[in-house]
Amino acid sequence: MEIAGFIGAFLMGLSLGLVGSGGSILTVPILVYLFSIDALAATTYSLFIVGITSMVGATVRAGAGNIHWPATLIFGLPSLVSVYLTRSFILPVIPSVIVHQGNFILTKSLFLLLLFAVLMLLASFSMIRERHEHPEDENTPANGSYDPFPLFIKGISVGGITGILGAGGGFLIIPALVLMANLPMNKAVGTSLIIITANSFMGFWRDYHLHELIDWRFLVYFSTIAITGILTGSSLAHKISGEKLKPIFGYFILLMGAFILFKELFLR
């Protein structure tokens, strides 16, 4: 199971390197089902893993000039605030037992897993659906004539998702940057990685009270393998079309999300 988990860590990083999204959403299920980490603790682990992996990917993209800094600030700052508020005030008030009716007990951990499964299904549909909205020439610069307010609002919503579930939300960020900020795909991916990095580290920092319970050796092992994956993906990104691979990752995430829903609702 641990070998499968570390392979999953590599695939998570590979997905982030190739298509800029979808990979981080695999982290919590890998931690929960292959390493038997509690769902709530897994979101804290995931924030660190996704943050440091995305930071490496963003550094590679920044070196190639694929970061749009104005969009990063407009989207990223409200997103950071949303992550902090969610981890500080929303997640702590969710009770340990939400519903207890007959033999069915909806615990906080189960609620997070079910919410995560739903998010995985949404992410998979987003990745599978063929997109033609972005410019054909990925090197075409953004024209700068976009309304910042929709980006601001989208940033708040993505920050809430990252704060609750520990997922980067790249599948939401990249379409927003392409459609709302008119960014070419290569800059949307790089900008997305910067935003994911900042959000993840904000959430992890906010969980400072849990840091003494973390198995840091395991976290370093997992993160190192994920970083190897994103470096591999980034090096292959100019040879392999991320857009062509995205539906494949999408179907995989769809199966994972369906598995979690079925397992947690019918096999508990």
mmCIF file of C-alpha atoms in Angstrom:
data_model
loop_
_atom_site.group_PDB
_atom_site.id
_atom_site.type_symbol
_atom_site.label_atom_id
_atom_site.label_comp_id
_atom_site.label_asym_id
_atom_site.label_seq_id
_atom_site.Cartn_x
_atom_site.Cartn_y
_atom_site.Cartn_z
ATOM 1 C CA MET A 1 0.000 0.000 0.000
ATOM 2 C CA GLU A 2 2.835 2.382 0.827
ATOM 3 C CA ILE A 3 4.546 1.651 -2.500
ATOM 4 C CA ALA A 4 1.269 2.421 -4.281
ATOM 5 C CA GLY A 5 1.002 5.600 -2.216
ATOM 6 C CA PHE A 6 4.455 6.837 -3.207
ATOM 7 C CA ILE A 7 3.702 6.017 -6.858
ATOM 8 C CA GLY A 8 0.566 8.130 -6.411
ATOM 9 C CA ALA A 9 2.735 10.957 -5.039
ATOM 10 C CA PHE A 10 4.827 10.871 -8.209
ATOM 11 C CA LEU A 11 1.714 10.868 -10.416
ATOM 12 C CA MET A 12 0.299 13.806 -8.464
ATOM 13 C CA GLY A 13 3.424 15.832 -9.157
ATOM 14 C CA LEU A 14 3.529 14.654 -12.768
ATOM 15 C CA SER A 15 -0.018 15.901 -13.344
ATOM 16 C CA LEU A 16 0.802 19.306 -11.868
ATOM 17 C CA GLY A 17 3.900 19.559 -14.049
ATOM 18 C CA LEU A 18 2.161 18.566 -17.270
ATOM 19 C CA VAL A 19 -1.282 20.175 -17.044
ATOM 20 C CA GLY A 20 -1.045 22.447 -13.979
ATOM 21 C CA SER A 21 -4.149 21.026 -12.311
ATOM 22 C CA GLY A 22 -5.813 17.846 -11.140
ATOM 23 C CA GLY A 23 -2.812 16.427 -9.327
ATOM 24 C CA SER A 24 -3.274 18.051 -5.950
ATOM 25 C CA ILE A 25 -6.800 16.696 -5.678
ATOM 26 C CA LEU A 26 -5.319 13.183 -5.476
ATOM 27 C CA THR A 27 -3.226 13.957 -2.404
ATOM 28 C CA VAL A 28 -5.865 13.608 0.327
ATOM 29 C CA PRO A 29 -7.297 10.291 -1.005
ATOM 30 C CA ILE A 30 -3.749 8.892 -1.268
ATOM 31 C CA LEU A 31 -2.997 9.908 2.313
ATOM 32 C CA VAL A 32 -6.301 8.575 3.664
ATOM 33 C CA TYR A 33 -6.618 5.272 1.805
ATOM 34 C CA LEU A 34 -3.009 4.249 1.222
ATOM 35 C CA PHE A 35 -1.357 5.644 4.363
ATOM 36 C CA SER A 36 -4.339 5.469 6.777
ATOM 37 C CA ILE A 37 -4.110 9.119 7.812
ATOM 38 C CA ASP A 38 -7.264 10.711 9.263
ATOM 39 C CA ALA A 39 -9.092 12.877 6.734
ATOM 40 C CA LEU A 40 -8.778 16.092 8.749
ATOM 41 C CA ALA A 41 -5.047 15.557 9.358
ATOM 42 C CA ALA A 42 -4.660 14.623 5.686
ATOM 43 C CA THR A 43 -5.849 18.088 4.659
ATOM 44 C CA THR A 44 -3.013 19.597 6.726
ATOM 45 C CA TYR A 45 -0.464 17.219 5.201
ATOM 46 C CA SER A 46 -1.881 17.973 1.757
ATOM 47 C CA LEU A 47 -1.479 21.722 2.195
ATOM 48 C CA PHE A 48 2.255 21.311 2.795
ATOM 49 C CA ILE A 49 2.760 18.741 0.026
ATOM 50 C CA VAL A 50 0.772 20.675 -2.560
ATOM 51 C CA GLY A 51 2.388 23.950 -1.497
ATOM 52 C CA ILE A 52 6.009 22.856 -1.793
ATOM 53 C CA THR A 53 5.382 20.852 -4.977
ATOM 54 C CA SER A 54 3.600 23.759 -6.650
ATOM 55 C CA MET A 55 6.365 26.132 -5.525
ATOM 56 C CA VAL A 56 8.945 24.052 -7.403
ATOM 57 C CA GLY A 57 6.723 23.967 -10.491
ATOM 58 C CA ALA A 58 6.081 27.711 -10.267
ATOM 59 C CA THR A 59 9.819 28.388 -10.027
ATOM 60 C CA VAL A 60 10.388 26.452 -13.248
ATOM 61 C CA ARG A 61 7.556 28.322 -14.976
ATOM 62 C CA ALA A 62 8.757 31.694 -13.665
ATOM 63 C CA GLY A 63 12.191 31.055 -15.164
ATOM 64 C CA ALA A 64 10.495 30.771 -18.550
ATOM 65 C CA GLY A 65 8.540 34.000 -17.995
ATOM 66 C CA ASN A 66 5.188 32.231 -17.684
ATOM 67 C CA ILE A 67 3.782 34.124 -14.691
ATOM 68 C CA HIS A 68 1.276 36.970 -15.056
ATOM 69 C CA TRP A 69 1.866 38.918 -11.851
ATOM 70 C CA PRO A 70 -1.099 41.362 -11.990
ATOM 71 C CA ALA A 71 -3.547 38.450 -12.294
ATOM 72 C CA THR A 72 -1.640 36.645 -9.533
ATOM 73 C CA LEU A 73 -2.263 39.536 -7.145
ATOM 74 C CA ILE A 74 -5.894 40.140 -8.147
ATOM 75 C CA PHE A 75 -6.776 36.462 -7.814
ATOM 76 C CA GLY A 76 -4.299 35.480 -5.109
ATOM 77 C CA LEU A 77 -4.776 38.094 -2.386
ATOM 78 C CA PRO A 78 -8.529 37.490 -1.789
ATOM 79 C CA SER A 79 -7.832 33.784 -2.086
ATOM 80 C CA LEU A 80 -5.231 33.971 0.701
ATOM 81 C CA VAL A 81 -7.640 35.807 2.985
ATOM 82 C CA SER A 82 -10.334 33.224 2.231
ATOM 83 C CA VAL A 83 -7.985 30.333 3.087
ATOM 84 C CA TYR A 84 -7.072 31.930 6.408
ATOM 85 C CA LEU A 85 -10.669 32.671 7.397
ATOM 86 C CA THR A 86 -11.858 29.200 6.371
ATOM 87 C CA ARG A 87 -9.158 27.362 8.361
ATOM 88 C CA SER A 88 -9.639 29.719 11.332
ATOM 89 C CA PHE A 89 -13.411 30.045 11.653
ATOM 90 C CA ILE A 90 -15.314 27.611 9.425
ATOM 91 C CA LEU A 91 -13.443 24.308 9.685
ATOM 92 C CA PRO A 92 -13.157 24.413 13.528
ATOM 93 C CA VAL A 93 -16.921 24.859 14.042
ATOM 94 C CA ILE A 94 -17.866 21.720 12.087
ATOM 95 C CA PRO A 95 -18.838 19.249 14.852
ATOM 96 C CA SER A 96 -17.106 15.883 15.238
ATOM 97 C CA VAL A 97 -20.467 14.174 14.691
ATOM 98 C CA ILE A 98 -22.669 16.074 12.267
ATOM 99 C CA VAL A 99 -25.557 13.602 11.891
ATOM 100 C CA HIS A 100 -26.358 10.450 13.876
ATOM 101 C CA GLN A 101 -29.475 8.748 12.588
ATOM 102 C CA GLY A 102 -29.936 5.046 13.191
ATOM 103 C CA ASN A 103 -26.873 3.185 12.027
ATOM 104 C CA PHE A 104 -25.658 6.104 9.952
ATOM 105 C CA ILE A 105 -23.115 8.433 11.536
ATOM 106 C CA LEU A 106 -21.856 11.395 9.544
ATOM 107 C CA THR A 107 -18.595 12.355 11.208
ATOM 108 C CA LYS A 108 -16.469 15.348 10.377
ATOM 109 C CA SER A 109 -13.900 13.128 8.640
ATOM 110 C CA LEU A 110 -16.585 11.365 6.591
ATOM 111 C CA PHE A 111 -18.129 14.709 5.647
ATOM 112 C CA LEU A 112 -14.760 15.955 4.389
ATOM 113 C CA LEU A 113 -14.210 12.777 2.368
ATOM 114 C CA LEU A 114 -17.658 12.997 0.760
ATOM 115 C CA LEU A 115 -17.142 16.676 0.001
ATOM 116 C CA PHE A 116 -13.780 15.798 -1.457
ATOM 117 C CA ALA A 117 -15.330 13.099 -3.656
ATOM 118 C CA VAL A 118 -17.860 15.598 -5.012
ATOM 119 C CA LEU A 119 -15.042 18.044 -5.724
ATOM 120 C CA MET A 120 -13.158 15.279 -7.554
ATOM 121 C CA LEU A 121 -16.178 14.615 -9.756
ATOM 122 C CA LEU A 122 -16.454 18.313 -10.595
ATOM 123 C CA ALA A 123 -12.728 18.474 -11.324
ATOM 124 C CA SER A 124 -12.923 15.409 -13.557
ATOM 125 C CA PHE A 125 -15.788 16.876 -15.597
ATOM 126 C CA SER A 126 -13.802 20.094 -15.982
ATOM 127 C CA MET A 127 -10.723 18.191 -17.188
ATOM 128 C CA ILE A 128 -12.591 15.811 -19.489
ATOM 129 C CA ARG A 129 -14.615 18.503 -21.210
ATOM 130 C CA GLU A 130 -12.754 19.680 -24.285
ATOM 131 C CA ARG A 131 -11.889 23.361 -24.151
ATOM 132 C CA HIS A 132 -11.408 25.631 -27.121
ATOM 133 C CA GLU A 133 -11.643 28.953 -25.325
ATOM 134 C CA HIS A 134 -7.923 29.668 -24.925
ATOM 135 C CA PRO A 135 -5.834 31.171 -27.696
ATOM 136 C CA GLU A 136 -4.359 28.793 -30.240
ATOM 137 C CA ASP A 137 -0.976 30.471 -29.950
ATOM 138 C CA GLU A 138 0.074 29.928 -26.355
ATOM 139 C CA ASN A 139 2.779 32.567 -26.688
ATOM 140 C CA THR A 140 0.274 35.300 -27.450
ATOM 141 C CA PRO A 141 0.414 37.814 -24.579
ATOM 142 C CA ALA A 142 -2.699 38.740 -22.656
ATOM 143 C CA ASN A 143 -4.253 41.956 -23.912
ATOM 144 C CA GLY A 144 -4.747 43.286 -20.380
ATOM 145 C CA SER A 145 -8.355 44.332 -21.012
ATOM 146 C CA TYR A 146 -10.163 42.248 -18.414
ATOM 147 C CA ASP A 147 -12.460 43.014 -15.523
ATOM 148 C CA PRO A 148 -10.644 42.279 -12.234
ATOM 149 C CA PHE A 149 -13.826 41.903 -10.158
ATOM 150 C CA PRO A 150 -14.799 38.386 -11.401
ATOM 151 C CA LEU A 151 -11.214 37.245 -10.732
ATOM 152 C CA PHE A 152 -11.447 38.699 -7.226
ATOM 153 C CA ILE A 153 -14.689 36.797 -6.514
ATOM 154 C CA LYS A 154 -13.311 33.580 -8.002
ATOM 155 C CA GLY A 155 -10.256 33.941 -5.777
ATOM 156 C CA ILE A 156 -12.460 34.011 -2.686
ATOM 157 C CA SER A 157 -14.264 30.808 -3.717
ATOM 158 C CA VAL A 158 -11.060 28.935 -4.551
ATOM 159 C CA GLY A 159 -9.537 29.988 -1.233
ATOM 160 C CA GLY A 160 -12.534 28.523 0.568
ATOM 161 C CA ILE A 161 -12.067 25.186 -1.214
ATOM 162 C CA THR A 162 -8.362 25.110 -0.378
ATOM 163 C CA GLY A 163 -9.093 26.013 3.232
ATOM 164 C CA ILE A 164 -11.715 23.296 3.726
ATOM 165 C CA LEU A 165 -10.214 20.433 1.734
ATOM 166 C CA GLY A 166 -6.512 21.161 1.336
ATOM 167 C CA ALA A 167 -6.798 20.959 -2.480
ATOM 168 C CA GLY A 168 -5.088 23.471 -4.721
ATOM 169 C CA GLY A 169 -8.075 24.125 -6.969
ATOM 170 C CA GLY A 170 -6.066 24.384 -10.179
ATOM 171 C CA PHE A 171 -8.990 23.014 -12.177
ATOM 172 C CA LEU A 172 -10.915 26.146 -11.159
ATOM 173 C CA ILE A 173 -8.050 28.616 -11.309
ATOM 174 C CA ILE A 174 -6.794 27.844 -14.816
ATOM 175 C CA PRO A 175 -10.172 28.226 -16.613
ATOM 176 C CA ALA A 176 -10.774 31.457 -14.684
ATOM 177 C CA LEU A 177 -7.411 32.872 -15.779
ATOM 178 C CA VAL A 178 -7.984 31.815 -19.392
ATOM 179 C CA LEU A 179 -11.582 33.026 -19.676
ATOM 180 C CA MET A 180 -11.628 35.994 -17.297
ATOM 181 C CA ALA A 181 -8.082 37.333 -17.618
ATOM 182 C CA ASN A 182 -7.496 36.353 -21.272
ATOM 183 C CA LEU A 183 -4.245 34.575 -20.428
ATOM 184 C CA PRO A 184 -2.683 32.072 -22.818
ATOM 185 C CA MET A 185 -2.568 28.553 -21.392
ATOM 186 C CA ASN A 186 1.153 28.516 -20.556
ATOM 187 C CA LYS A 187 0.827 31.681 -18.441
ATOM 188 C CA ALA A 188 -2.407 30.464 -16.875
ATOM 189 C CA VAL A 189 -0.658 27.287 -15.683
ATOM 190 C CA GLY A 190 2.325 29.164 -14.259
ATOM 191 C CA THR A 191 0.125 31.775 -12.562
ATOM 192 C CA SER A 192 -2.083 29.015 -11.157
ATOM 193 C CA LEU A 193 0.933 27.305 -9.565
ATOM 194 C CA ILE A 194 1.943 30.555 -7.828
ATOM 195 C CA ILE A 195 -1.580 30.989 -6.419
ATOM 196 C CA ILE A 196 -1.764 27.343 -5.308
ATOM 197 C CA THR A 197 1.610 27.703 -3.569
ATOM 198 C CA ALA A 198 0.564 30.789 -1.625
ATOM 199 C CA ASN A 199 -2.840 29.380 -0.648
ATOM 200 C CA SER A 200 -1.424 26.043 0.474
ATOM 201 C CA PHE A 201 1.292 27.556 2.642
ATOM 202 C CA MET A 202 -1.204 29.978 4.169
ATOM 203 C CA GLY A 203 -3.461 27.066 5.146
ATOM 204 C CA PHE A 204 -0.564 25.009 6.475
ATOM 205 C CA TRP A 205 0.750 27.928 8.518
ATOM 206 C CA ARG A 206 -2.717 28.435 10.001
ATOM 207 C CA ASP A 207 -2.632 24.816 11.235
ATOM 208 C CA TYR A 208 0.389 25.570 13.424
ATOM 209 C CA HIS A 209 -1.335 23.916 16.401
ATOM 210 C CA LEU A 210 -1.186 20.573 14.545
ATOM 211 C CA HIS A 211 2.460 20.766 13.470
ATOM 212 C CA GLU A 212 3.774 18.892 16.504
ATOM 213 C CA LEU A 213 1.595 15.895 15.535
ATOM 214 C CA ILE A 214 2.976 15.700 11.990
ATOM 215 C CA ASP A 215 5.266 12.868 10.914
ATOM 216 C CA TRP A 216 7.824 15.140 9.295
ATOM 217 C CA ARG A 217 9.990 12.301 7.987
ATOM 218 C CA PHE A 218 7.051 10.877 6.049
ATOM 219 C CA LEU A 219 6.056 14.340 4.864
ATOM 220 C CA VAL A 220 9.550 14.967 3.498
ATOM 221 C CA TYR A 221 9.614 11.574 1.724
ATOM 222 C CA PHE A 222 6.204 12.122 0.137
ATOM 223 C CA SER A 223 6.978 15.705 -0.868
ATOM 224 C CA THR A 224 10.336 14.754 -2.381
ATOM 225 C CA ILE A 225 8.698 12.141 -4.607
ATOM 226 C CA ALA A 226 5.949 14.589 -5.607
ATOM 227 C CA ILE A 227 8.612 17.201 -6.454
ATOM 228 C CA THR A 228 10.384 14.615 -8.615
ATOM 229 C CA GLY A 229 7.063 14.134 -10.409
ATOM 230 C CA ILE A 230 6.495 17.837 -11.069
ATOM 231 C CA LEU A 231 10.058 18.318 -12.318
ATOM 232 C CA THR A 232 9.572 15.372 -14.660
ATOM 233 C CA GLY A 233 6.248 16.766 -15.842
ATOM 234 C CA SER A 234 7.688 20.251 -16.345
ATOM 235 C CA SER A 235 10.572 18.870 -18.408
ATOM 236 C CA LEU A 236 8.121 16.937 -20.590
ATOM 237 C CA ALA A 237 5.584 19.749 -20.899
ATOM 238 C CA HIS A 238 7.140 21.121 -24.102
ATOM 239 C CA LYS A 239 7.166 17.641 -25.670
ATOM 240 C CA ILE A 240 3.756 16.360 -24.565
ATOM 241 C CA SER A 241 0.528 18.308 -24.935
ATOM 242 C CA GLY A 242 -0.963 18.870 -21.500
ATOM 243 C CA GLU A 243 -4.346 19.555 -23.093
ATOM 244 C CA LYS A 244 -4.337 16.118 -24.709
ATOM 245 C CA LEU A 245 -3.371 14.426 -21.450
ATOM 246 C CA LYS A 246 -5.894 16.334 -19.338
ATOM 247 C CA PRO A 247 -8.904 14.102 -20.256
ATOM 248 C CA ILE A 248 -6.895 11.001 -19.245
ATOM 249 C CA PHE A 249 -6.189 12.475 -15.813
ATOM 250 C CA GLY A 250 -9.829 13.553 -15.721
ATOM 251 C CA TYR A 251 -11.152 10.021 -16.184
ATOM 252 C CA PHE A 252 -8.777 8.740 -13.520
ATOM 253 C CA ILE A 253 -9.989 11.365 -11.046
ATOM 254 C CA LEU A 254 -13.595 10.529 -11.992
ATOM 255 C CA LEU A 255 -13.005 6.878 -11.060
ATOM 256 C CA MET A 256 -11.328 7.879 -7.798
ATOM 257 C CA GLY A 257 -14.184 10.190 -6.834
ATOM 258 C CA ALA A 258 -16.797 7.544 -7.625
ATOM 259 C CA PHE A 259 -14.822 4.976 -5.618
ATOM 260 C CA ILE A 260 -14.702 7.227 -2.557
ATOM 261 C CA LEU A 261 -18.439 7.911 -2.687
ATOM 262 C CA PHE A 262 -19.264 4.218 -3.096
ATOM 263 C CA LYS A 263 -16.851 3.064 -0.400
ATOM 264 C CA GLU A 264 -17.829 5.630 2.201
ATOM 265 C CA LEU A 265 -21.593 5.423 1.633
ATOM 266 C CA PHE A 266 -22.073 1.695 1.009
ATOM 267 C CA LEU A 267 -19.037 -0.209 2.312
ATOM 268 C CA ARG A 268 -18.480 1.366 5.715
#
